[in-house]
Amino acid sequence: MNNQYYRNFTILTGTAIIILAILRAVGAFSPSILVMLCVSVAALMYSLVDFSLELKRGKKIILTLDIIAIVFLILSFTTKGMKKLFSIDILTVPSEVVTLLAFGVVILTIGIKDRKVIFETIETIKSKIYVDTKKKLSTLDSDVAKQTMQELANYEYNTVFNLNKIILELKKYDGYVKQSNTIHDGWSIFSDCFEYYRITNEGPFYDYGLNSLFWNFEEHLNSAAHIFSQLSNPDIPLKIANIVIFKESFDVHRYSRIRSSNSSQEYVKAYQHIAEALKSWDELKSIAVTKYEYHGTIDFSHND
């Protein structure tokens, strides 16, 4: 049977009992103790059904209680059938006992429902507060987050752009000194300018991946600078250029190489470190440019 239509039947039954109570009040209906007992038992069964529904008990229990309630309702209108089932002695026990039980179950069910409603209301309020609070927080789609990512992308791109200009200049100096088989100290100066990052152990970028590549670049650069300083003859330096790094001006000098049994191998090794450093740098630069193209804004002012 469809639960919706069945519950409508229950509503109609309750309405009918209320009408009978009104008729009894005006003296138009005088039920016997048998009828009152059956109605009370049926009311108790319906109360237990409601109680079971609140506790989410099995359908079999609810169906059994429903059937018992319907049977007693039918018996209440068949006095002869009642006399066959019960003796008058048994029915002398006041039917008020059953009525009180039904009344108690109804009140208990109402209490459980009220507690459930209060709990659900509190949870709804908590959920609403959480959602409202969450809405106030910045997300990746918020204007604040987008602005922050844009500023970070611009900063990282400008940092890479300025450092890359220095690297391009130093590569030009490499081409110049290699013609005379000499050495310049530009890479060493560049490496010394990163001393602050070594001391603080913090890279120049906010992005962890960019900083990892930067430290790979710096490690090879520092190794190359150390070899260049050992191979340079400090007696006759020759200024070949001036370069600005982090807004500071530095003179770049050319040095003759110290001749030793392994100087040629060390010279090659130094430029191998430079090649590895530039490999990490190119990867870093590619990532920074990609982030800038995705998050950043066009800015033609690149200050050293």
JSON list of C-alpha atoms in Angstrom, two decimals, residues 63-259:
[
{"chain": "A", "resi": 63, "resn": "LEU", "atom": "CA", "xyz": [3.38, -2.63, 9.69]},
{"chain": "A", "resi": 64, "resn": "THR", "atom": "CA", "xyz": [2.58, -4.99, 12.59]},
{"chain": "A", "resi": 65, "resn": "LEU", "atom": "CA", "xyz": [1.61, -2.11, 14.86]},
{"chain": "A", "resi": 66, "resn": "ASP", "atom": "CA", "xyz": [-0.52, -0.60, 12.10]},
{"chain": "A", "resi": 67, "resn": "ILE", "atom": "CA", "xyz": [-2.38, -3.86, 11.57]},
{"chain": "A", "resi": 68, "resn": "ILE", "atom": "CA", "xyz": [-3.06, -4.25, 15.31]},
{"chain": "A", "resi": 69, "resn": "ALA", "atom": "CA", "xyz": [-4.36, -0.68, 15.47]},
{"chain": "A", "resi": 70, "resn": "ILE", "atom": "CA", "xyz": [-6.70, -1.24, 12.52]},
{"chain": "A", "resi": 71, "resn": "VAL", "atom": "CA", "xyz": [-7.98, -4.52, 13.98]},
{"chain": "A", "resi": 72, "resn": "PHE", "atom": "CA", "xyz": [-8.86, -2.87, 17.29]},
{"chain": "A", "resi": 73, "resn": "LEU", "atom": "CA", "xyz": [-10.54, 0.01, 15.52]},
{"chain": "A", "resi": 74, "resn": "ILE", "atom": "CA", "xyz": [-12.72, -2.46, 13.62]},
{"chain": "A", "resi": 75, "resn": "LEU", "atom": "CA", "xyz": [-13.47, -4.40, 16.81]},
{"chain": "A", "resi": 76, "resn": "SER", "atom": "CA", "xyz": [-14.54, -1.20, 18.55]},
{"chain": "A", "resi": 77, "resn": "PHE", "atom": "CA", "xyz": [-17.49, -1.06, 16.17]},
{"chain": "A", "resi": 78, "resn": "THR", "atom": "CA", "xyz": [-18.40, -4.75, 16.59]},
{"chain": "A", "resi": 79, "resn": "THR", "atom": "CA", "xyz": [-19.53, -5.27, 20.19]},
{"chain": "A", "resi": 80, "resn": "LYS", "atom": "CA", "xyz": [-20.38, -8.92, 19.53]},
{"chain": "A", "resi": 81, "resn": "GLY", "atom": "CA", "xyz": [-16.88, -9.58, 18.27]},
{"chain": "A", "resi": 82, "resn": "MET", "atom": "CA", "xyz": [-15.44, -7.94, 21.34]},
{"chain": "A", "resi": 83, "resn": "LYS", "atom": "CA", "xyz": [-17.43, -10.12, 23.69]},
{"chain": "A", "resi": 84, "resn": "LYS", "atom": "CA", "xyz": [-16.06, -13.20, 21.95]},
{"chain": "A", "resi": 85, "resn": "LEU", "atom": "CA", "xyz": [-12.47, -12.04, 22.49]},
{"chain": "A", "resi": 86, "resn": "PHE", "atom": "CA", "xyz": [-12.75, -10.65, 26.02]},
{"chain": "A", "resi": 87, "resn": "SER", "atom": "CA", "xyz": [-14.73, -11.34, 29.12]},
{"chain": "A", "resi": 88, "resn": "ILE", "atom": "CA", "xyz": [-16.32, -8.57, 31.10]},
{"chain": "A", "resi": 89, "resn": "ASP", "atom": "CA", "xyz": [-14.10, -9.43, 34.09]},
{"chain": "A", "resi": 90, "resn": "ILE", "atom": "CA", "xyz": [-10.94, -8.81, 32.12]},
{"chain": "A", "resi": 91, "resn": "LEU", "atom": "CA", "xyz": [-12.32, -5.55, 30.76]},
{"chain": "A", "resi": 92, "resn": "THR", "atom": "CA", "xyz": [-13.10, -4.29, 34.21]},
{"chain": "A", "resi": 93, "resn": "VAL", "atom": "CA", "xyz": [-9.49, -3.16, 34.36]},
{"chain": "A", "resi": 94, "resn": "PRO", "atom": "CA", "xyz": [-9.81, 0.53, 33.59]},
{"chain": "A", "resi": 95, "resn": "SER", "atom": "CA", "xyz": [-9.09, 1.34, 29.98]},
{"chain": "A", "resi": 96, "resn": "GLU", "atom": "CA", "xyz": [-7.45, 4.47, 31.31]},
{"chain": "A", "resi": 97, "resn": "VAL", "atom": "CA", "xyz": [-4.23, 2.42, 31.72]},
{"chain": "A", "resi": 98, "resn": "VAL", "atom": "CA", "xyz": [-3.99, 1.95, 27.99]},
{"chain": "A", "resi": 99, "resn": "THR", "atom": "CA", "xyz": [-5.02, 5.55, 27.40]},
{"chain": "A", "resi": 100, "resn": "LEU", "atom": "CA", "xyz": [-2.26, 6.77, 29.71]},
{"chain": "A", "resi": 101, "resn": "LEU", "atom": "CA", "xyz": [0.28, 4.59, 27.92]},
{"chain": "A", "resi": 102, "resn": "ALA", "atom": "CA", "xyz": [-0.79, 6.04, 24.59]},
{"chain": "A", "resi": 103, "resn": "PHE", "atom": "CA", "xyz": [-0.63, 9.54, 26.02]},
{"chain": "A", "resi": 104, "resn": "GLY", "atom": "CA", "xyz": [2.85, 8.89, 27.44]},
{"chain": "A", "resi": 105, "resn": "VAL", "atom": "CA", "xyz": [4.16, 7.54, 24.12]},
{"chain": "A", "resi": 106, "resn": "VAL", "atom": "CA", "xyz": [2.74, 10.58, 22.32]},
{"chain": "A", "resi": 107, "resn": "ILE", "atom": "CA", "xyz": [4.49, 12.98, 24.70]},
{"chain": "A", "resi": 108, "resn": "LEU", "atom": "CA", "xyz": [7.74, 10.99, 24.44]},
{"chain": "A", "resi": 109, "resn": "THR", "atom": "CA", "xyz": [7.55, 11.10, 20.64]},
{"chain": "A", "resi": 110, "resn": "ILE", "atom": "CA", "xyz": [6.91, 14.84, 20.70]},
{"chain": "A", "resi": 111, "resn": "GLY", "atom": "CA", "xyz": [9.95, 15.29, 22.94]},
{"chain": "A", "resi": 112, "resn": "ILE", "atom": "CA", "xyz": [12.16, 13.31, 20.57]},
{"chain": "A", "resi": 113, "resn": "LYS", "atom": "CA", "xyz": [10.85, 15.32, 17.61]},
{"chain": "A", "resi": 114, "resn": "ASP", "atom": "CA", "xyz": [11.50, 18.60, 19.42]},
{"chain": "A", "resi": 115, "resn": "ARG", "atom": "CA", "xyz": [15.04, 17.56, 20.28]},
{"chain": "A", "resi": 116, "resn": "LYS", "atom": "CA", "xyz": [15.61, 16.51, 16.69]},
{"chain": "A", "resi": 117, "resn": "VAL", "atom": "CA", "xyz": [14.24, 19.82, 15.38]},
{"chain": "A", "resi": 118, "resn": "ILE", "atom": "CA", "xyz": [16.42, 21.81, 17.79]},
{"chain": "A", "resi": 119, "resn": "PHE", "atom": "CA", "xyz": [19.49, 19.79, 16.81]},
{"chain": "A", "resi": 120, "resn": "GLU", "atom": "CA", "xyz": [18.78, 20.27, 13.10]},
{"chain": "A", "resi": 121, "resn": "THR", "atom": "CA", "xyz": [18.20, 23.99, 13.65]},
{"chain": "A", "resi": 122, "resn": "ILE", "atom": "CA", "xyz": [21.52, 24.36, 15.47]},
{"chain": "A", "resi": 123, "resn": "GLU", "atom": "CA", "xyz": [23.32, 22.42, 12.75]},
{"chain": "A", "resi": 124, "resn": "THR", "atom": "CA", "xyz": [21.70, 24.62, 10.10]},
{"chain": "A", "resi": 125, "resn": "ILE", "atom": "CA", "xyz": [22.83, 27.76, 11.93]},
{"chain": "A", "resi": 126, "resn": "LYS", "atom": "CA", "xyz": [26.35, 26.36, 12.30]},
{"chain": "A", "resi": 127, "resn": "SER", "atom": "CA", "xyz": [26.44, 25.46, 8.63]},
{"chain": "A", "resi": 128, "resn": "LYS", "atom": "CA", "xyz": [25.22, 28.94, 7.66]},
{"chain": "A", "resi": 129, "resn": "ILE", "atom": "CA", "xyz": [27.83, 30.59, 9.89]},
{"chain": "A", "resi": 130, "resn": "TYR", "atom": "CA", "xyz": [30.53, 28.38, 8.37]},
{"chain": "A", "resi": 131, "resn": "VAL", "atom": "CA", "xyz": [29.41, 29.16, 4.83]},
{"chain": "A", "resi": 132, "resn": "ASP", "atom": "CA", "xyz": [29.18, 32.91, 5.54]},
{"chain": "A", "resi": 133, "resn": "THR", "atom": "CA", "xyz": [32.61, 32.88, 7.17]},
{"chain": "A", "resi": 134, "resn": "LYS", "atom": "CA", "xyz": [34.03, 30.88, 4.29]},
{"chain": "A", "resi": 135, "resn": "LYS", "atom": "CA", "xyz": [32.63, 33.41, 1.83]},
{"chain": "A", "resi": 136, "resn": "LYS", "atom": "CA", "xyz": [34.60, 36.14, 3.61]},
{"chain": "A", "resi": 137, "resn": "LEU", "atom": "CA", "xyz": [37.88, 34.26, 3.11]},
{"chain": "A", "resi": 138, "resn": "SER", "atom": "CA", "xyz": [39.88, 34.85, -0.03]},
{"chain": "A", "resi": 139, "resn": "THR", "atom": "CA", "xyz": [39.83, 32.01, -2.54]},
{"chain": "A", "resi": 140, "resn": "LEU", "atom": "CA", "xyz": [41.84, 31.46, -5.69]},
{"chain": "A", "resi": 141, "resn": "ASP", "atom": "CA", "xyz": [38.91, 32.91, -7.64]},
{"chain": "A", "resi": 142, "resn": "SER", "atom": "CA", "xyz": [38.65, 36.05, -5.52]},
{"chain": "A", "resi": 143, "resn": "ASP", "atom": "CA", "xyz": [39.87, 39.43, -6.73]},
{"chain": "A", "resi": 144, "resn": "VAL", "atom": "CA", "xyz": [42.35, 39.63, -3.84]},
{"chain": "A", "resi": 145, "resn": "ALA", "atom": "CA", "xyz": [43.90, 36.27, -4.73]},
{"chain": "A", "resi": 146, "resn": "LYS", "atom": "CA", "xyz": [44.06, 37.14, -8.42]},
{"chain": "A", "resi": 147, "resn": "GLN", "atom": "CA", "xyz": [45.69, 40.47, -7.64]},
{"chain": "A", "resi": 148, "resn": "THR", "atom": "CA", "xyz": [48.23, 38.77, -5.34]},
{"chain": "A", "resi": 149, "resn": "MET", "atom": "CA", "xyz": [49.13, 36.14, -7.94]},
{"chain": "A", "resi": 150, "resn": "GLN", "atom": "CA", "xyz": [49.43, 38.86, -10.54]},
{"chain": "A", "resi": 151, "resn": "GLU", "atom": "CA", "xyz": [51.81, 40.88, -8.35]},
{"chain": "A", "resi": 152, "resn": "LEU", "atom": "CA", "xyz": [53.90, 37.78, -7.58]},
{"chain": "A", "resi": 153, "resn": "ALA", "atom": "CA", "xyz": [54.11, 36.88, -11.26]},
{"chain": "A", "resi": 154, "resn": "ASN", "atom": "CA", "xyz": [55.16, 40.44, -12.10]},
{"chain": "A", "resi": 155, "resn": "TYR", "atom": "CA", "xyz": [57.79, 40.48, -9.34]},
{"chain": "A", "resi": 156, "resn": "GLU", "atom": "CA", "xyz": [59.27, 37.13, -10.33]},
{"chain": "A", "resi": 157, "resn": "TYR", "atom": "CA", "xyz": [59.29, 38.06, -14.01]},
{"chain": "A", "resi": 158, "resn": "ASN", "atom": "CA", "xyz": [61.01, 41.40, -13.33]},
{"chain": "A", "resi": 159, "resn": "THR", "atom": "CA", "xyz": [63.59, 39.67, -11.11]},
{"chain": "A", "resi": 160, "resn": "VAL", "atom": "CA", "xyz": [64.32, 37.10, -13.81]},
{"chain": "A", "resi": 161, "resn": "PHE", "atom": "CA", "xyz": [64.40, 39.78, -16.49]},
{"chain": "A", "resi": 162, "resn": "ASN", "atom": "CA", "xyz": [66.96, 41.89, -14.62]},
{"chain": "A", "resi": 163, "resn": "LEU", "atom": "CA", "xyz": [69.18, 38.93, -13.71]},
{"chain": "A", "resi": 164, "resn": "ASN", "atom": "CA", "xyz": [68.96, 37.62, -17.26]},
{"chain": "A", "resi": 165, "resn": "LYS", "atom": "CA", "xyz": [70.28, 40.93, -18.61]},
{"chain": "A", "resi": 166, "resn": "ILE", "atom": "CA", "xyz": [73.35, 40.47, -16.41]},
{"chain": "A", "resi": 167, "resn": "ILE", "atom": "CA", "xyz": [73.83, 36.90, -17.61]},
{"chain": "A", "resi": 168, "resn": "LEU", "atom": "CA", "xyz": [73.66, 38.01, -21.25]},
{"chain": "A", "resi": 169, "resn": "GLU", "atom": "CA", "xyz": [76.33, 40.64, -20.57]},
{"chain": "A", "resi": 170, "resn": "LEU", "atom": "CA", "xyz": [78.59, 38.12, -18.84]},
{"chain": "A", "resi": 171, "resn": "LYS", "atom": "CA", "xyz": [78.24, 35.71, -21.77]},
{"chain": "A", "resi": 172, "resn": "LYS", "atom": "CA", "xyz": [79.44, 38.53, -24.04]},
{"chain": "A", "resi": 173, "resn": "TYR", "atom": "CA", "xyz": [82.51, 38.94, -21.83]},
{"chain": "A", "resi": 174, "resn": "ASP", "atom": "CA", "xyz": [83.12, 35.19, -22.12]},
{"chain": "A", "resi": 175, "resn": "GLY", "atom": "CA", "xyz": [83.30, 35.52, -25.90]},
{"chain": "A", "resi": 176, "resn": "TYR", "atom": "CA", "xyz": [85.73, 38.42, -25.55]},
{"chain": "A", "resi": 177, "resn": "VAL", "atom": "CA", "xyz": [88.22, 36.80, -23.12]},
{"chain": "A", "resi": 178, "resn": "LYS", "atom": "CA", "xyz": [88.16, 33.41, -24.85]},
{"chain": "A", "resi": 179, "resn": "GLN", "atom": "CA", "xyz": [89.71, 35.02, -27.90]},
{"chain": "A", "resi": 180, "resn": "SER", "atom": "CA", "xyz": [92.82, 35.82, -25.85]},
{"chain": "A", "resi": 181, "resn": "ASN", "atom": "CA", "xyz": [92.63, 32.70, -23.68]},
{"chain": "A", "resi": 182, "resn": "THR", "atom": "CA", "xyz": [92.17, 34.86, -20.57]},
{"chain": "A", "resi": 183, "resn": "ILE", "atom": "CA", "xyz": [89.65, 35.10, -17.72]},
{"chain": "A", "resi": 184, "resn": "HIS", "atom": "CA", "xyz": [87.21, 37.76, -16.52]},
{"chain": "A", "resi": 185, "resn": "ASP", "atom": "CA", "xyz": [85.86, 38.15, -12.99]},
{"chain": "A", "resi": 186, "resn": "GLY", "atom": "CA", "xyz": [82.27, 38.95, -13.97]},
{"chain": "A", "resi": 187, "resn": "TRP", "atom": "CA", "xyz": [80.94, 35.55, -12.93]},
{"chain": "A", "resi": 188, "resn": "SER", "atom": "CA", "xyz": [82.72, 35.83, -9.58]},
{"chain": "A", "resi": 189, "resn": "ILE", "atom": "CA", "xyz": [81.23, 39.28, -8.96]},
{"chain": "A", "resi": 190, "resn": "PHE", "atom": "CA", "xyz": [77.80, 37.95, -9.90]},
{"chain": "A", "resi": 191, "resn": "SER", "atom": "CA", "xyz": [78.21, 35.04, -7.49]},
{"chain": "A", "resi": 192, "resn": "ASP", "atom": "CA", "xyz": [79.32, 37.34, -4.66]},
{"chain": "A", "resi": 193, "resn": "CYS", "atom": "CA", "xyz": [76.11, 39.34, -5.06]},
{"chain": "A", "resi": 194, "resn": "PHE", "atom": "CA", "xyz": [74.14, 36.27, -3.97]},
{"chain": "A", "resi": 195, "resn": "GLU", "atom": "CA", "xyz": [75.89, 36.11, -0.58]},
{"chain": "A", "resi": 196, "resn": "TYR", "atom": "CA", "xyz": [72.83, 37.51, 1.17]},
{"chain": "A", "resi": 197, "resn": "TYR", "atom": "CA", "xyz": [70.72, 34.61, -0.07]},
{"chain": "A", "resi": 198, "resn": "ARG", "atom": "CA", "xyz": [73.34, 32.12, 1.12]},
{"chain": "A", "resi": 199, "resn": "ILE", "atom": "CA", "xyz": [73.43, 33.66, 4.59]},
{"chain": "A", "resi": 200, "resn": "THR", "atom": "CA", "xyz": [69.66, 33.81, 4.99]},
{"chain": "A", "resi": 201, "resn": "ASN", "atom": "CA", "xyz": [69.11, 30.56, 3.10]},
{"chain": "A", "resi": 202, "resn": "GLU", "atom": "CA", "xyz": [66.23, 32.23, 1.27]},
{"chain": "A", "resi": 203, "resn": "GLY", "atom": "CA", "xyz": [66.00, 32.45, -2.49]},
{"chain": "A", "resi": 204, "resn": "PRO", "atom": "CA", "xyz": [64.95, 35.58, -4.38]},
{"chain": "A", "resi": 205, "resn": "PHE", "atom": "CA", "xyz": [61.58, 34.08, -5.38]},
{"chain": "A", "resi": 206, "resn": "TYR", "atom": "CA", "xyz": [58.37, 33.22, -3.56]},
{"chain": "A", "resi": 207, "resn": "ASP", "atom": "CA", "xyz": [57.80, 30.10, -5.64]},
{"chain": "A", "resi": 208, "resn": "TYR", "atom": "CA", "xyz": [59.47, 26.99, -4.18]},
{"chain": "A", "resi": 209, "resn": "GLY", "atom": "CA", "xyz": [60.14, 25.49, -7.61]},
{"chain": "A", "resi": 210, "resn": "LEU", "atom": "CA", "xyz": [61.84, 28.65, -8.86]},
{"chain": "A", "resi": 211, "resn": "ASN", "atom": "CA", "xyz": [64.00, 28.82, -5.74]},
{"chain": "A", "resi": 212, "resn": "SER", "atom": "CA", "xyz": [65.05, 25.17, -6.18]},
{"chain": "A", "resi": 213, "resn": "LEU", "atom": "CA", "xyz": [66.22, 25.93, -9.71]},
{"chain": "A", "resi": 214, "resn": "PHE", "atom": "CA", "xyz": [67.90, 29.11, -8.46]},
{"chain": "A", "resi": 215, "resn": "TRP", "atom": "CA", "xyz": [69.93, 27.16, -5.89]},
{"chain": "A", "resi": 216, "resn": "ASN", "atom": "CA", "xyz": [71.04, 24.71, -8.59]},
{"chain": "A", "resi": 217, "resn": "PHE", "atom": "CA", "xyz": [72.07, 27.68, -10.71]},
{"chain": "A", "resi": 218, "resn": "GLU", "atom": "CA", "xyz": [73.85, 29.33, -7.78]},
{"chain": "A", "resi": 219, "resn": "GLU", "atom": "CA", "xyz": [75.71, 26.14, -6.82]},
{"chain": "A", "resi": 220, "resn": "HIS", "atom": "CA", "xyz": [77.27, 25.72, -10.27]},
{"chain": "A", "resi": 221, "resn": "LEU", "atom": "CA", "xyz": [77.91, 29.46, -10.56]},
{"chain": "A", "resi": 222, "resn": "ASN", "atom": "CA", "xyz": [79.75, 29.48, -7.23]},
{"chain": "A", "resi": 223, "resn": "SER", "atom": "CA", "xyz": [81.84, 26.46, -8.25]},
{"chain": "A", "resi": 224, "resn": "ALA", "atom": "CA", "xyz": [82.82, 28.14, -11.52]},
{"chain": "A", "resi": 225, "resn": "ALA", "atom": "CA", "xyz": [83.65, 31.41, -9.73]},
{"chain": "A", "resi": 226, "resn": "HIS", "atom": "CA", "xyz": [85.91, 29.55, -7.31]},
{"chain": "A", "resi": 227, "resn": "ILE", "atom": "CA", "xyz": [87.85, 27.93, -10.16]},
{"chain": "A", "resi": 228, "resn": "PHE", "atom": "CA", "xyz": [88.14, 31.24, -12.08]},
{"chain": "A", "resi": 229, "resn": "SER", "atom": "CA", "xyz": [89.58, 32.97, -9.01]},
{"chain": "A", "resi": 230, "resn": "GLN", "atom": "CA", "xyz": [92.22, 30.24, -8.63]},
{"chain": "A", "resi": 231, "resn": "LEU", "atom": "CA", "xyz": [93.22, 30.43, -12.30]},
{"chain": "A", "resi": 232, "resn": "SER", "atom": "CA", "xyz": [93.40, 34.26, -12.46]},
{"chain": "A", "resi": 233, "resn": "ASN", "atom": "CA", "xyz": [96.74, 36.07, -12.29]},
{"chain": "A", "resi": 234, "resn": "PRO", "atom": "CA", "xyz": [96.09, 39.18, -10.13]},
{"chain": "A", "resi": 235, "resn": "ASP", "atom": "CA", "xyz": [99.26, 41.00, -11.20]},
{"chain": "A", "resi": 236, "resn": "ILE", "atom": "CA", "xyz": [98.02, 42.71, -14.37]},
{"chain": "A", "resi": 237, "resn": "PRO", "atom": "CA", "xyz": [94.20, 43.18, -14.34]},
{"chain": "A", "resi": 238, "resn": "LEU", "atom": "CA", "xyz": [92.57, 45.06, -17.21]},
{"chain": "A", "resi": 239, "resn": "LYS", "atom": "CA", "xyz": [89.17, 46.70, -16.87]},
{"chain": "A", "resi": 240, "resn": "ILE", "atom": "CA", "xyz": [86.94, 45.64, -19.74]},
{"chain": "A", "resi": 241, "resn": "ALA", "atom": "CA", "xyz": [83.45, 46.74, -18.67]},
{"chain": "A", "resi": 242, "resn": "ASN", "atom": "CA", "xyz": [81.18, 48.11, -15.98]},
{"chain": "A", "resi": 243, "resn": "ILE", "atom": "CA", "xyz": [78.08, 46.21, -14.92]},
{"chain": "A", "resi": 244, "resn": "VAL", "atom": "CA", "xyz": [75.17, 47.03, -12.61]},
{"chain": "A", "resi": 245, "resn": "ILE", "atom": "CA", "xyz": [73.90, 44.27, -10.32]},
{"chain": "A", "resi": 246, "resn": "PHE", "atom": "CA", "xyz": [71.13, 44.93, -7.79]},
{"chain": "A", "resi": 247, "resn": "LYS", "atom": "CA", "xyz": [71.53, 48.68, -8.37]},
{"chain": "A", "resi": 248, "resn": "GLU", "atom": "CA", "xyz": [75.26, 48.51, -7.53]},
{"chain": "A", "resi": 249, "resn": "SER", "atom": "CA", "xyz": [77.94, 49.29, -10.13]},
{"chain": "A", "resi": 250, "resn": "PHE", "atom": "CA", "xyz": [80.91, 46.90, -10.52]},
{"chain": "A", "resi": 251, "resn": "ASP", "atom": "CA", "xyz": [84.03, 47.01, -12.70]},
{"chain": "A", "resi": 252, "resn": "VAL", "atom": "CA", "xyz": [84.70, 43.83, -14.64]},
{"chain": "A", "resi": 253, "resn": "HIS", "atom": "CA", "xyz": [88.39, 42.97, -15.21]},
{"chain": "A", "resi": 254, "resn": "ARG", "atom": "CA", "xyz": [90.22, 40.62, -17.47]},
{"chain": "A", "resi": 255, "resn": "TYR", "atom": "CA", "xyz": [93.04, 38.50, -16.05]},
{"chain": "A", "resi": 256, "resn": "SER", "atom": "CA", "xyz": [95.70, 36.36, -17.61]},
{"chain": "A", "resi": 257, "resn": "ARG", "atom": "CA", "xyz": [95.60, 32.69, -16.68]},
{"chain": "A", "resi": 258, "resn": "ILE", "atom": "CA", "xyz": [98.04, 31.15, -14.24]},
{"chain": "A", "resi": 259, "resn": "ARG", "atom": "CA", "xyz": [99.92, 28.39, -16.03]}
]
